[in-house]
C-alpha positions as a LaTeX table, in Angstrom:
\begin{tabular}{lrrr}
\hline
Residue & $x$ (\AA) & $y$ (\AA) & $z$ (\AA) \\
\hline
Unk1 & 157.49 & $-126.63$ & $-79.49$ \\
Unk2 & 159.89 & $-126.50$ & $-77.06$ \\
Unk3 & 159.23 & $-128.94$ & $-73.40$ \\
Unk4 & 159.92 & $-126.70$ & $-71.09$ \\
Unk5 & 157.67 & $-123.77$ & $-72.92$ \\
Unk6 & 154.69 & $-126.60$ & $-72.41$ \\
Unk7 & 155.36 & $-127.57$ & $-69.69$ \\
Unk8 & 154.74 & $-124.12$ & $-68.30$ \\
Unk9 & 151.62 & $-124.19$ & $-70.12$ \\
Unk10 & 150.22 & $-127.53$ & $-68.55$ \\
Unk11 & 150.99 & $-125.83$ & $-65.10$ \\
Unk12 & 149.08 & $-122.74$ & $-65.72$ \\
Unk13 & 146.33 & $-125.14$ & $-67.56$ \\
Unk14 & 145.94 & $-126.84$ & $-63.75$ \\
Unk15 & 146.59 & $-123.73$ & $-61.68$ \\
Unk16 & 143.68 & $-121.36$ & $-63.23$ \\
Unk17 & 140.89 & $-124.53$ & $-64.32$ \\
Unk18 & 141.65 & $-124.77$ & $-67.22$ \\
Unk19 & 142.88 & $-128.34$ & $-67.79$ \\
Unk20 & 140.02 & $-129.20$ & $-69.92$ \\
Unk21 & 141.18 & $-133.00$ & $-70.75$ \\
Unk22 & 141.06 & $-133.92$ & $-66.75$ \\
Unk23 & 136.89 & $-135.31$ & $-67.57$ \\
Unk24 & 137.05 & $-135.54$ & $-70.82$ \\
Unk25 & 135.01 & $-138.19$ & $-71.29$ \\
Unk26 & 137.39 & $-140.29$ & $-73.27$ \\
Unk27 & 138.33 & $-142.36$ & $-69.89$ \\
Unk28 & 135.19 & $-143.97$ & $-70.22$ \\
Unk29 & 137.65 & $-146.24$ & $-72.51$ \\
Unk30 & 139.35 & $-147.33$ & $-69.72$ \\
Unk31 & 136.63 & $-150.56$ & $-69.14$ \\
Unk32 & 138.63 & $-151.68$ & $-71.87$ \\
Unk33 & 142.06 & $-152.39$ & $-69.85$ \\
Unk34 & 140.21 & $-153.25$ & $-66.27$ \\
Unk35 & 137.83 & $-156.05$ & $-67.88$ \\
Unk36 & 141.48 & $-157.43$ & $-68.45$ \\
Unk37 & 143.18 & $-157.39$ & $-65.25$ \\
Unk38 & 143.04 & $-159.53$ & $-62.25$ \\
Unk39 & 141.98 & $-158.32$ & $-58.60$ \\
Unk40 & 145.03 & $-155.80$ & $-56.97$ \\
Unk41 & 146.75 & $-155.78$ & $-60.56$ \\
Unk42 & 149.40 & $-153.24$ & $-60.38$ \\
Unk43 & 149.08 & $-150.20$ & $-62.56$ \\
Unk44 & 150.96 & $-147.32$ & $-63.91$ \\
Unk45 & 149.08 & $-144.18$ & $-65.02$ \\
Unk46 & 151.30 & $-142.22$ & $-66.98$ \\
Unk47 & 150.45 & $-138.59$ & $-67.15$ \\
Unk48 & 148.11 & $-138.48$ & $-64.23$ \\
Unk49 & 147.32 & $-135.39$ & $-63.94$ \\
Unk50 & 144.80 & $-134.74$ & $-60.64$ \\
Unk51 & 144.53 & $-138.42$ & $-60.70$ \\
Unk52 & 141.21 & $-138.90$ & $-61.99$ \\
Unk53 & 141.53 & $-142.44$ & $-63.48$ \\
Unk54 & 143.80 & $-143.33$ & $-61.27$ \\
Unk55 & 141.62 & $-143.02$ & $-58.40$ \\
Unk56 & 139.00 & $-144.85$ & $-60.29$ \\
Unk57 & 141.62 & $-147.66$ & $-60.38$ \\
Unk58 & 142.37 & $-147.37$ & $-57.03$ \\
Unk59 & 138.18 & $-147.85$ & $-56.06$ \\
Unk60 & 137.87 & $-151.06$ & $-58.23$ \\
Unk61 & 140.89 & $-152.49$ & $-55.84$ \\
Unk62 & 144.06 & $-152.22$ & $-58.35$ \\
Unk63 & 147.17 & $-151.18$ & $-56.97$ \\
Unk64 & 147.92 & $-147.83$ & $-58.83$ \\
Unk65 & 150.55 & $-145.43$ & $-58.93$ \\
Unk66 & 150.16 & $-142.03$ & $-61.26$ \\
Unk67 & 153.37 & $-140.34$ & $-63.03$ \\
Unk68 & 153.17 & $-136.62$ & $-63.82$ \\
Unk69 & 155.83 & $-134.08$ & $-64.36$ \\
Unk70 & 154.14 & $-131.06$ & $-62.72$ \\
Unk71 & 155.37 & $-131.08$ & $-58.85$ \\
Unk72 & 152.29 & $-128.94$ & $-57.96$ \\
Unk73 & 150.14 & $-131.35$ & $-59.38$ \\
Unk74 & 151.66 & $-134.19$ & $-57.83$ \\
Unk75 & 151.44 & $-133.03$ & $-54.19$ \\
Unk76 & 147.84 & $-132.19$ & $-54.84$ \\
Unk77 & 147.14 & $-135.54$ & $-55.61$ \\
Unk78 & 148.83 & $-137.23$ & $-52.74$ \\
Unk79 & 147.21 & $-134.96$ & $-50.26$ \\
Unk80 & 143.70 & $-136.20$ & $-52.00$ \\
Unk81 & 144.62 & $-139.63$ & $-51.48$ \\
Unk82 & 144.85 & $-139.08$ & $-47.59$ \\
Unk83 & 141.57 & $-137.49$ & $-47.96$ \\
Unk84 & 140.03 & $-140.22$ & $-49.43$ \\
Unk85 & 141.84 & $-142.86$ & $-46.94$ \\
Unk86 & 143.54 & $-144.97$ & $-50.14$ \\
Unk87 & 147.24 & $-145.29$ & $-48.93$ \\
Unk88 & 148.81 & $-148.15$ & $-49.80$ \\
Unk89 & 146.15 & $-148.21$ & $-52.46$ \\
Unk90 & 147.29 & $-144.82$ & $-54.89$ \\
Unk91 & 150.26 & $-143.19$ & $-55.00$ \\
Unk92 & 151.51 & $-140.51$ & $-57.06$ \\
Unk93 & 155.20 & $-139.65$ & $-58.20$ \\
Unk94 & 157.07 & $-136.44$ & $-60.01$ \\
Unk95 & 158.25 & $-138.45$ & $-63.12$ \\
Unk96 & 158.45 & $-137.89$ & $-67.18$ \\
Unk97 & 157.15 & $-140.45$ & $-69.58$ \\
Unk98 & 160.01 & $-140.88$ & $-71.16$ \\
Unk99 & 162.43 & $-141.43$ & $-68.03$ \\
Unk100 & 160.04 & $-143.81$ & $-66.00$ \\
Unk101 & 161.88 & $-144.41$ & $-62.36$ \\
Unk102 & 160.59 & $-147.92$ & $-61.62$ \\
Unk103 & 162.60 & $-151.08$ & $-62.60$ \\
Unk104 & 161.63 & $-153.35$ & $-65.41$ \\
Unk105 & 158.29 & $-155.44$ & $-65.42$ \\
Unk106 & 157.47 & $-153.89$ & $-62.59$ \\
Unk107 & 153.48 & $-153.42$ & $-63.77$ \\
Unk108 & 150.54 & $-155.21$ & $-64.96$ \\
Unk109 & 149.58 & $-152.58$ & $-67.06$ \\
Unk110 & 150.04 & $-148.98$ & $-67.47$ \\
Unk111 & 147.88 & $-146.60$ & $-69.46$ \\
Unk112 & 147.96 & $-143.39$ & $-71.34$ \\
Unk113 & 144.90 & $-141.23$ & $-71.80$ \\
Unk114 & 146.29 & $-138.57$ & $-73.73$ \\
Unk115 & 150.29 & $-138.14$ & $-73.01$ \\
Unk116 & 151.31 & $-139.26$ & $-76.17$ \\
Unk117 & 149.82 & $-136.56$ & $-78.70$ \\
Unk118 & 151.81 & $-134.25$ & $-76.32$ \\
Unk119 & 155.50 & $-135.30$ & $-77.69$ \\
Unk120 & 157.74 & $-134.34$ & $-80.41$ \\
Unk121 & 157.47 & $-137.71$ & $-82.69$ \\
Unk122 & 161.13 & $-137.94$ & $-82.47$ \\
Unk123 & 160.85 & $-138.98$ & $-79.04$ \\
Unk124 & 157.63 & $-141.29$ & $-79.66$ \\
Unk125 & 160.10 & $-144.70$ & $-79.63$ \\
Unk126 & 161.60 & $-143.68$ & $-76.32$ \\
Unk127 & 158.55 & $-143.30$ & $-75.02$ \\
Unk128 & 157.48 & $-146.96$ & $-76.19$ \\
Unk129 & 160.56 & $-148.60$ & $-74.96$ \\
Unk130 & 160.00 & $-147.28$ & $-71.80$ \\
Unk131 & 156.22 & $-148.57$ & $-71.59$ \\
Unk132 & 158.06 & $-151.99$ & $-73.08$ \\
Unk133 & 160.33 & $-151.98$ & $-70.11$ \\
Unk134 & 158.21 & $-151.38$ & $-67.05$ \\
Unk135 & 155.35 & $-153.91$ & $-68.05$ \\
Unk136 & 155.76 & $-157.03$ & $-67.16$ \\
Unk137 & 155.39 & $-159.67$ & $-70.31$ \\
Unk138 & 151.74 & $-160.85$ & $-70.45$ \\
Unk139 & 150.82 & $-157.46$ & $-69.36$ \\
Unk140 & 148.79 & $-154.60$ & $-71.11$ \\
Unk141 & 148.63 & $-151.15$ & $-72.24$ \\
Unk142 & 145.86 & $-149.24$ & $-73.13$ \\
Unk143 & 146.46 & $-146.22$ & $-75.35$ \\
Unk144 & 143.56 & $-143.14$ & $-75.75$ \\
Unk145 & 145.14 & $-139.94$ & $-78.33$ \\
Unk146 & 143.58 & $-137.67$ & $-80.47$ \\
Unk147 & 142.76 & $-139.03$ & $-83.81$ \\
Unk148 & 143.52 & $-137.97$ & $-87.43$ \\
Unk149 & 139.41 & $-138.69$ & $-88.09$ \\
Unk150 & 139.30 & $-135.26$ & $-85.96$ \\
Unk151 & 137.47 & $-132.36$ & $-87.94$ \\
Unk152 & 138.07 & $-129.14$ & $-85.46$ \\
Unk153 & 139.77 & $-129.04$ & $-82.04$ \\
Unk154 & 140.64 & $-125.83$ & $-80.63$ \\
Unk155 & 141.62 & $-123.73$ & $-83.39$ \\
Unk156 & 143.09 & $-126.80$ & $-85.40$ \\
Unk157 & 141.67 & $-128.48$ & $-88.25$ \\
Unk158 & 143.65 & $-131.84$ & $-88.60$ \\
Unk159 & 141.15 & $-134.24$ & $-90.83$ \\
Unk160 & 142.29 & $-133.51$ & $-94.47$ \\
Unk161 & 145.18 & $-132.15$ & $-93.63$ \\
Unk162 & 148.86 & $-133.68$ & $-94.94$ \\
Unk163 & 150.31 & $-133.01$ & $-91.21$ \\
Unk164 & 149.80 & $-134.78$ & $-88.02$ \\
Unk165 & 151.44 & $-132.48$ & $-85.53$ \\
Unk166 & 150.04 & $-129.01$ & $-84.29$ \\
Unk167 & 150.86 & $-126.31$ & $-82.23$ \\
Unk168 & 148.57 & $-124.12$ & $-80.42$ \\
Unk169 & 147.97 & $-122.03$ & $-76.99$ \\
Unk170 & 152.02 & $-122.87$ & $-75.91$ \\
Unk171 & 151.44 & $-126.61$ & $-76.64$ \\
Unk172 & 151.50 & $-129.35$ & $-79.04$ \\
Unk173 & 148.87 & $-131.64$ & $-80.27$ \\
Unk174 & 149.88 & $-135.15$ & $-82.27$ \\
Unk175 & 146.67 & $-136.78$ & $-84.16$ \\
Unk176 & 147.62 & $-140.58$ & $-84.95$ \\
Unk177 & 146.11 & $-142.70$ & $-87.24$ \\
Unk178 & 145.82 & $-146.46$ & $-86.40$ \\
Unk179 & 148.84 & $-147.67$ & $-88.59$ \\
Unk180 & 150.93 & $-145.24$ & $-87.18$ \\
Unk181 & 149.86 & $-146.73$ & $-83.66$ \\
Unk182 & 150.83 & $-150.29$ & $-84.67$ \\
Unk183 & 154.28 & $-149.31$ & $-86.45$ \\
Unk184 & 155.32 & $-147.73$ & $-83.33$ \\
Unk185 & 154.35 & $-150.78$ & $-81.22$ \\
Unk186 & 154.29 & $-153.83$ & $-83.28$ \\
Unk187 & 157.69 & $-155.27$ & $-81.92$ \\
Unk188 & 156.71 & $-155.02$ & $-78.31$ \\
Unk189 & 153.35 & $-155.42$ & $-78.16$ \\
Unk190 & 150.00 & $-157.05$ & $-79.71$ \\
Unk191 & 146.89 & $-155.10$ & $-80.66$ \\
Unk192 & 144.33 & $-156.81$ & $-78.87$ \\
Unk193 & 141.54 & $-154.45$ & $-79.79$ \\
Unk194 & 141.39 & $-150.83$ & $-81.56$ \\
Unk195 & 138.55 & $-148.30$ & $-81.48$ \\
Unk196 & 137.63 & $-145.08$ & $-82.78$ \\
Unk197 & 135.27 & $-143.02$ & $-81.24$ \\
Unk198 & 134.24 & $-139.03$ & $-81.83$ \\
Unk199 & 133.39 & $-137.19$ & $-78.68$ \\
Unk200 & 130.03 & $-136.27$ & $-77.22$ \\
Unk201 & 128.20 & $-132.82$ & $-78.82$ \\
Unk202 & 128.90 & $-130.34$ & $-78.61$ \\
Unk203 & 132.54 & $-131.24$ & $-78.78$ \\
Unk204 & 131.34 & $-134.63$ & $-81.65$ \\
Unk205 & 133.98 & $-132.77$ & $-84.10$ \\
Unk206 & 136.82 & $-134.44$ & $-82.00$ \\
Unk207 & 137.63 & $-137.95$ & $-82.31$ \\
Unk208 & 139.93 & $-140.26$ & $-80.71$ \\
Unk209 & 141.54 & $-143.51$ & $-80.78$ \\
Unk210 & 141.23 & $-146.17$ & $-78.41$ \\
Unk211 & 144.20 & $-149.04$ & $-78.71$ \\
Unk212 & 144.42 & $-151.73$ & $-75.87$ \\
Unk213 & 147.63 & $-153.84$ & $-76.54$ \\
Unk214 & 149.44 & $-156.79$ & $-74.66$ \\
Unk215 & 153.23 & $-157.25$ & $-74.30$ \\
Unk216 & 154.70 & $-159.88$ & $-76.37$ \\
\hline
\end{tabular}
């Protein structure tokens, strides 16, 4: 699957409705990383989106600024957070996941609810050294991606299958298993707590892991 090819399909995903994942209700997980943080904790959301979570964030008093790749969804966002009267509290910026502009340890935590499963494994260390290098040591991550466990999703059928990566609809779709997870991050980072979880009917065919970590 070729980036720019999905990346055309995440824009018309946002422009028509269609972005689907924006309430999943997989963010739910997120209690997991904020029970862990300390009052106006800075945080990166990577992969934004409308900003969903990250105005959550932003509510409960952290410091939050969302990364997305999609300019039109970017300027969308900031506009809402002038609606909403949190500057200085949310911000958002045009940015990839695996070229994150902000210098090193410059976060308390960052999060990912669902970037990951969207990259070509090949670039899957990339994108952990650059999570490694913009939170601070001491600092967490919190990890949600679509899980192996998964029986259906979309017109995919992952569980019981020998591959992990999928393409459908001009995009790709990554379902990890945990070891994979802690391979990936084990040099960097320590699994603090890892969950697996299936999503509500009528979409409880889909399931998804839950890793919170904290750098070494």
């Amino acid at each position: 699957m070729d980036y720019q090819e999905q990346k055309k399909y995440f824009e018309r995903a946002y422009k028509t409705g269609t972005d689907i994942w924006t309430r999943m209700p997989y963010r739910a997980k997120g209690t997991l990383l904020t029970q862990n943080l300390k009052p106006g904790a800075t945080v990166l959301d990577i992969g934004s989106g409308r900003g969903y979570w990250a105005f959550e964030l932003a509510k409960l008093g952290f410091k939050v600024i969302g990364i997305d790749y999609l300019k039109g969804v970017v300027e969308k966002a900031n506009k809402e957070v002038v609606d909403r009267s949190l500057e200085g509290q949310v911000r958002f910026v045009e940015a990839d996941g695996l070229d994150i502009p902000f210098a090193d340890h410059s976060f308390d935590a960052a999060c990912d609810f669902g970037l990951l499963q969207h990259f070509k494994p090949e670039d899957f260390i990339a994108y952990e050294t650059e999570i490694a290098r913009v939170v601070r040591a001491g600092g967490y991550f919190l990890l949600v991606v679509l899980s192996k466990e998964t029986r259906s999703f979309l017109n995919l059928s992952p569980k019981g299958s020998p591959e992990h990566r999928f393409e459908s609809d001009d995009t790709s779709f990554y379902f990890f298993d945990f070891e994979e997870i802690r391979q990936l991050f084990v040099k960097d980072f320590e699994i603090i707590k890892e969950e697996i979880e299936f999503m509500p009917a009528p979409h409880d065919s889909v399931a998804y892991i839950s890793v919170l970590m904290k750098h070494k």
